[in-house]
């Protein structure tokens, strides 16, 4: 029977199949060749397999992963849902641009959710959202709720898909999930904010079913993502650079020092400034 791992902790797995969710153990084979099974993996399952005196549900096979992350340890991701609040915490476009870039490089489509629109008093924030709309990203605005049509649209997109939800602490990740599925009842607000769960190192990953086989992993803050980007990848794929870096006349150009570089001349300064910041950050991290 085919299934997907939705929970993993200390060698115990929960696998979701068409027939339901089962607690499972992997067969020894995986241990022998050092294969670690992770949340998101598509696996083959045998129910009530007799081992000695016990009847166990066992995982017998791991199917090829279409993608895989080291931190968080998750595989086969279809979408990355990036939640950004306009206020409290304030609009952090640098992290948003960085995350979009990272996942575009990994060929995973981002879905952008902007929250706390109701608390926003700053027109510039709305103008910034417009910039992402112009780039044709899938965008949803959240006011403690989605409009009915928007909610239907997002559930339709996520149906039968496996997604990661990410965003800084306090932006509203749990609030959004609870709104999409009233049965989840995830803790929101000050308590989880104070715990700052992003810093927990032993956190396990668990995929929640939101709607008709749409699974979402609620991952802690941005900082827990291992972003292994090269300068070359960023220069070609930052946000919307892919469209016009080919017009840059310089080989392996970082679009910084060449006066006549096409990207430097045409890029929107809002994105370009974050690009410079990201290049700087990656260069500095390399020194260690
Ligand atoms: N007014 C308003 N408040 C919101 C909105 N979205 C979330 N909140 C509030 O913001 C606070 C933080 O929301 P959470 O859902 O706990 O945020 P989180 O991203 O899950 O936070 P962590 O668990 O720390 O990662 C809560 O008090 C929510 O009620 C929104 O669109 N409008
Ligand atoms: Zn250039």
PDB file of C-alpha atoms and ligand atoms in Angstrom, residues 83 85 87-89 114-119 141-145 165-178 186-198 218-221, ligand 1:
ATOM      1  CA  UNK A  83       3.546  34.107   5.603  1.00  0.00           C
ATOM      2  CA  UNK A  85       2.810  40.218   8.293  1.00  0.00           C
ATOM      3  CA  UNK A  87       2.806  44.943  11.108  1.00  0.00           C
ATOM      4  CA  UNK A  88       3.773  43.242  14.387  1.00  0.00           C
ATOM      5  CA  UNK A  89       6.258  42.042  13.263  1.00  0.00           C
ATOM      6  CA  UNK A 114       0.218  38.687   3.706  1.00  0.00           C
ATOM      7  CA  UNK A 115      -1.362  38.963   7.153  1.00  0.00           C
ATOM      8  CA  UNK A 116      -2.616  41.699   9.471  1.00  0.00           C
ATOM      9  CA  UNK A 117      -3.855  43.797   6.574  1.00  0.00           C
ATOM     10  CA  UNK A 118      -6.505  45.055   9.012  1.00  0.00           C
ATOM     11  CA  UNK A 119      -3.849  46.509  11.341  1.00  0.00           C
ATOM     12  CA  UNK A 141      -4.365  38.638   1.868  1.00  0.00           C
ATOM     13  CA  UNK A 142      -5.347  37.731   5.410  1.00  0.00           C
ATOM     14  CA  UNK A 143      -7.376  39.886   7.837  1.00  0.00           C
ATOM     15  CA  UNK A 144      -7.804  37.373  10.607  1.00  0.00           C
ATOM     16  CA  UNK A 145      -9.749  35.624   7.828  1.00  0.00           C
ATOM     17  CA  UNK A 165       4.319  26.855   5.841  1.00  0.00           C
ATOM     18  CA  UNK A 166       6.956  29.266   6.995  1.00  0.00           C
ATOM     19  CA  UNK A 167       7.303  32.769   8.351  1.00  0.00           C
ATOM     20  CA  UNK A 168       8.795  34.598  11.288  1.00  0.00           C
ATOM     21  CA  UNK A 169       7.434  34.077  14.757  1.00  0.00           C
ATOM     22  CA  UNK A 170       4.170  35.935  15.318  1.00  0.00           C
ATOM     23  CA  UNK A 171       3.245  36.593  11.685  1.00  0.00           C
ATOM     24  CA  UNK A 172       0.120  34.436  11.989  1.00  0.00           C
ATOM     25  CA  UNK A 173       1.016  30.959  10.692  1.00  0.00           C
ATOM     26  CA  UNK A 174      -1.111  29.100  13.236  1.00  0.00           C
ATOM     27  CA  UNK A 175      -3.943  31.602  12.858  1.00  0.00           C
ATOM     28  CA  UNK A 176      -3.995  30.983   9.100  1.00  0.00           C
ATOM     29  CA  UNK A 177      -3.938  27.196   9.515  1.00  0.00           C
ATOM     30  CA  UNK A 178      -6.754  27.333  12.062  1.00  0.00           C
ATOM     31  CA  UNK A 186      -3.457  25.182  16.986  1.00  0.00           C
ATOM     32  CA  UNK A 187      -2.284  27.469  19.752  1.00  0.00           C
ATOM     33  CA  UNK A 188      -1.891  31.064  18.677  1.00  0.00           C
ATOM     34  CA  UNK A 189      -0.812  34.352  20.149  1.00  0.00           C
ATOM     35  CA  UNK A 190       1.345  35.285  23.058  1.00  0.00           C
ATOM     36  CA  UNK A 191       2.013  31.828  24.443  1.00  0.00           C
ATOM     37  CA  UNK A 192       3.598  30.326  21.386  1.00  0.00           C
ATOM     38  CA  UNK A 193       5.223  33.675  20.665  1.00  0.00           C
ATOM     39  CA  UNK A 194       6.865  33.708  24.097  1.00  0.00           C
ATOM     40  CA  UNK A 195       8.053  30.128  23.786  1.00  0.00           C
ATOM     41  CA  UNK A 196       9.826  31.099  20.583  1.00  0.00           C
ATOM     42  CA  UNK A 197       9.575  27.565  19.352  1.00  0.00           C
ATOM     43  CA  UNK A 198      11.903  28.387  16.455  1.00  0.00           C
ATOM     44  CA  UNK A 218       4.166  24.139   9.965  1.00  0.00           C
ATOM     45  CA  UNK A 219       7.856  24.930  10.182  1.00  0.00           C
ATOM     46  CA  UNK A 220       9.374  27.304  12.716  1.00  0.00           C
ATOM     47  CA  UNK A 221      10.952  30.663  11.861  1.00  0.00           C
TER      48      UNK A 221
HETATM   49  N1  LIG B   1      -5.464  41.660  13.591  1.00  0.00           N
HETATM   50  C1  LIG B   1      -4.890  40.545  13.135  1.00  0.00           C
HETATM   51  N2  LIG B   1      -4.223  39.742  13.987  1.00  0.00           N
HETATM   52  C2  LIG B   1      -3.660  38.610  13.493  1.00  0.00           C
HETATM   53  C3  LIG B   1      -3.741  38.266  12.113  1.00  0.00           C
HETATM   54  N3  LIG B   1      -3.079  37.100  11.937  1.00  0.00           N
HETATM   55  C4  LIG B   1      -2.607  36.734  13.138  1.00  0.00           C
HETATM   56  N4  LIG B   1      -2.945  37.636  14.092  1.00  0.00           N
HETATM   57  C5  LIG B   1      -2.571  37.615  15.524  1.00  0.00           C
HETATM   58  O1  LIG B   1      -1.154  37.602  15.616  1.00  0.00           O
HETATM   59  C6  LIG B   1      -0.720  36.841  16.749  1.00  0.00           C
HETATM   60  C7  LIG B   1       0.299  35.781  16.349  1.00  0.00           C
HETATM   61  O2  LIG B   1      -0.340  34.814  15.512  1.00  0.00           O
HETATM   62  P1  LIG B   1       0.110  33.282  15.454  1.00  0.00           P
HETATM   63  O3  LIG B   1      -0.829  32.600  14.521  1.00  0.00           O
HETATM   64  O4  LIG B   1       0.288  32.719  16.810  1.00  0.00           O
HETATM   65  O5  LIG B   1       1.541  33.451  14.774  1.00  0.00           O
HETATM   66  P2  LIG B   1       2.599  32.304  14.365  1.00  0.00           P
HETATM   67  O6  LIG B   1       3.208  32.744  13.091  1.00  0.00           O
HETATM   68  O7  LIG B   1       1.963  30.965  14.381  1.00  0.00           O
HETATM   69  O8  LIG B   1       3.643  32.478  15.551  1.00  0.00           O
HETATM   70  P3  LIG B   1       4.703  31.410  16.145  1.00  0.00           P
HETATM   71  O9  LIG B   1       3.886  30.297  16.699  1.00  0.00           O
HETATM   72  O10 LIG B   1       5.435  32.178  17.191  1.00  0.00           O
HETATM   73  O11 LIG B   1       5.605  31.014  15.016  1.00  0.00           O
HETATM   74  C8  LIG B   1      -2.002  36.267  17.357  1.00  0.00           C
HETATM   75  O12 LIG B   1      -2.370  37.081  18.449  1.00  0.00           O
HETATM   76  C9  LIG B   1      -3.019  36.361  16.247  1.00  0.00           C
HETATM   77  O13 LIG B   1      -4.352  36.490  16.713  1.00  0.00           O
HETATM   78  C10 LIG B   1      -4.457  39.155  11.232  1.00  0.00           C
HETATM   79  O14 LIG B   1      -4.558  38.955  10.017  1.00  0.00           O
HETATM   80  N5  LIG B   1      -5.002  40.272  11.801  1.00  0.00           N
END
